[in-house]
Short mmCIF file of C-alpha atoms in Angstrom, two decimals:
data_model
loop_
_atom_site.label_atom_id
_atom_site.label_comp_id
_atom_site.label_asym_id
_atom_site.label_seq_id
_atom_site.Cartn_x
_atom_site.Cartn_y
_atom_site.Cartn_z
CA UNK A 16 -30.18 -126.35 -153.70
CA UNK A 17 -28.42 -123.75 -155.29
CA UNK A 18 -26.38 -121.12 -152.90
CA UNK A 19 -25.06 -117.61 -154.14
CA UNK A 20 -21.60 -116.69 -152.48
CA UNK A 21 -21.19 -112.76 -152.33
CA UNK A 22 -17.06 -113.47 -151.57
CA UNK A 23 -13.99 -112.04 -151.56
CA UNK A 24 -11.11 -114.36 -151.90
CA UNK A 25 -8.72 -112.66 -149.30
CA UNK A 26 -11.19 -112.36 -146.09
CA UNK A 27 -11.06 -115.55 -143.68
CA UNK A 28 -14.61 -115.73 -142.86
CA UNK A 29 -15.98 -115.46 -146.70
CA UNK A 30 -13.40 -118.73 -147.12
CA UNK A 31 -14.89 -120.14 -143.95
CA UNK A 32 -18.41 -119.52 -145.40
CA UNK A 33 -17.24 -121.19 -148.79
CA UNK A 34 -16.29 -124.32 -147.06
CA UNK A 35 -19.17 -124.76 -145.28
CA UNK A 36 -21.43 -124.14 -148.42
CA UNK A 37 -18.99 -126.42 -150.00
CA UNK A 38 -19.32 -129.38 -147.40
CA UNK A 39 -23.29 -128.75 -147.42
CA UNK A 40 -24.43 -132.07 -149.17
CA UNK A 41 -26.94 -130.92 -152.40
CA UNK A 42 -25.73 -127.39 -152.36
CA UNK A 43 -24.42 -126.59 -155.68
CA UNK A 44 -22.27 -123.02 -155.69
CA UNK A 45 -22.23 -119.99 -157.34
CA UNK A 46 -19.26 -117.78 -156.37
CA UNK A 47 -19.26 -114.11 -157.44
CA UNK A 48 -16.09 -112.36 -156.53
CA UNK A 49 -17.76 -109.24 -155.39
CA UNK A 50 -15.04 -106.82 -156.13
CA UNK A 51 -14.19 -107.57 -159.71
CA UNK A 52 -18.26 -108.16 -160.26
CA UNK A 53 -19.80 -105.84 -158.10
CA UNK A 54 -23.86 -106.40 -157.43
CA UNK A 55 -26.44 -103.39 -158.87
CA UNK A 56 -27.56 -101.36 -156.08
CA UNK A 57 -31.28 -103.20 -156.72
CA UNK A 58 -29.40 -106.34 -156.41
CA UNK A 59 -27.53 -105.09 -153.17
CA UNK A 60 -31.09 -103.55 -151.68
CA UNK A 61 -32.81 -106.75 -152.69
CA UNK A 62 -30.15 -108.87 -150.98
CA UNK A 63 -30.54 -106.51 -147.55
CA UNK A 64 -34.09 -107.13 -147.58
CA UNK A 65 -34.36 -110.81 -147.53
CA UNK A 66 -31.66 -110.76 -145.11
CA UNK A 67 -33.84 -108.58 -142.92
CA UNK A 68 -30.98 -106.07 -142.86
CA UNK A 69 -30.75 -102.31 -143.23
CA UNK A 70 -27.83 -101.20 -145.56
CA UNK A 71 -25.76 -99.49 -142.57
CA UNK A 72 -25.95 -103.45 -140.99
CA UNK A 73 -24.18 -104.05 -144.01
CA UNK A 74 -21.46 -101.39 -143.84
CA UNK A 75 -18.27 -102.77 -143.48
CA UNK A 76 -16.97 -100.65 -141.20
CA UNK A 77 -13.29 -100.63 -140.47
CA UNK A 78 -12.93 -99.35 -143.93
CA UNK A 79 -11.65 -95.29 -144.23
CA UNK A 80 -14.66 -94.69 -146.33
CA UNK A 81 -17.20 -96.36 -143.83
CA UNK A 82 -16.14 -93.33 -141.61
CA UNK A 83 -17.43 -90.72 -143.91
CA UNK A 84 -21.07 -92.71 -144.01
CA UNK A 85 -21.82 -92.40 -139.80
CA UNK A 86 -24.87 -90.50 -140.31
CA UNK A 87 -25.79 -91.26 -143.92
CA UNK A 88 -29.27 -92.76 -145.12
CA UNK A 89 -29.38 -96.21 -145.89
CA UNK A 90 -30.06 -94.61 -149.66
CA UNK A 91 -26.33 -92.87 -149.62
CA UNK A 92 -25.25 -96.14 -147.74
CA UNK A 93 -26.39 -98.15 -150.91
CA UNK A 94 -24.88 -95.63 -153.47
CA UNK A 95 -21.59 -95.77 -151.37
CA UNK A 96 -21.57 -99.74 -151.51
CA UNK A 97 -22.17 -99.71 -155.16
CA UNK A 98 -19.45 -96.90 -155.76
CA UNK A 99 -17.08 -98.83 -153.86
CA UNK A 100 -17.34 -102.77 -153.28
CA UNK A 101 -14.98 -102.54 -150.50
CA UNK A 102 -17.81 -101.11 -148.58
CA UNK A 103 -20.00 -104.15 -148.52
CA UNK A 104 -19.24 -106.71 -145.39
CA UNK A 105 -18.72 -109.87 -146.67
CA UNK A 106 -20.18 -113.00 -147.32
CA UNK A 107 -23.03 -112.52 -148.60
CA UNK A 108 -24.84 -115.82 -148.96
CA UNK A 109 -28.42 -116.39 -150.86
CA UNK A 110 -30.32 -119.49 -150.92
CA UNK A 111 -34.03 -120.19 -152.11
CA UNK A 112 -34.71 -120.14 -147.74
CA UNK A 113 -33.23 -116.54 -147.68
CA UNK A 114 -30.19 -114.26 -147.19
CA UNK A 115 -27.32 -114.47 -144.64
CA UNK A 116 -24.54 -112.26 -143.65
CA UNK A 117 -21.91 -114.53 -142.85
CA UNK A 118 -20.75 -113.30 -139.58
CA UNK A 119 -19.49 -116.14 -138.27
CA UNK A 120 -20.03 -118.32 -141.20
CA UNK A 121 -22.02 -120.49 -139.06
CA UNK A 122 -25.28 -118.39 -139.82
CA UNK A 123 -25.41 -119.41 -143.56
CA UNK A 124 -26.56 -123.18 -141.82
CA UNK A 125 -29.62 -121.60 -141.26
CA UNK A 126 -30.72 -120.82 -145.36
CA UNK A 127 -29.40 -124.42 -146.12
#
C-alpha cells in the first residue's frame, strides 16, 4: 500500500505520523515536504474531501494569519492555504482507504 505524507519536518506529530507509516508493514512512503512543495488548491480541496473535512477543519490555527480567516469561506480558506503553506495543519496522510488529519497520529491507523 502506498501512503502520501503531507509533512513538515519540524512539527512533532507529522514525525510521529511518519513513524507510524514507517513501522506499518507493506506501506511504502511518499513524503512531500509541504512547505517547499506546496499542494494545488484542487489537490488541497480534493484532500479535504476524502478526509470528510471542511477547509476551516484544516486551518491551522495558532498561526497570525489563521486570525485574519475567522469568518472566511472555506473558498478564501483554500486560497489562504495555497498562498501560504503555513496555513495548512499538518500531517496530511492519503492512502487508497482515504484521507487522515493526523491529529494524534494515531488516526492515520485507520486508512492503513
Amino acid at each position: 500500500m502506498k501512503a502520501t505524507l503531507w509533512h513538515n519536518p519540524r512539527c512533532s506529530k507529522s514525525r510521529e505520523t511518519l513513524a507510524i507509516l514507517q513501522d506499518a508493514p507493506g506501506v511504502e512512503v511518499e513524503v512531500i515536504e509541504y512547505l517547499k512543495h506546496p499542494p494545488t488548491r484542487e489537490t488541497l480541496a480534493a484532500l479535504y474531501a476524502r478526509a470528510g473535512l471542511a477547509p476551516r477543519e484544516g486551518l491551522r490555527k495558532a498561526e497570525d494569519g489563521a486570525k485574519a480567516l475567522k469568518h472566511a469561506s472555506d473558498e478564501a480558506i483554500l486560497d489562504a492555504m495555497v498562498a501560504d503553506p503555513i496555513l495548512i495543519e499538518r500531517p496530511l496522510v492519503e492512502t487508497e482507504k482515504g484521507v487522515r488529519l493526523g491529529r494524534p497520529p494515531e488516526k492515520v491507523r485507520e486508512i492503513l
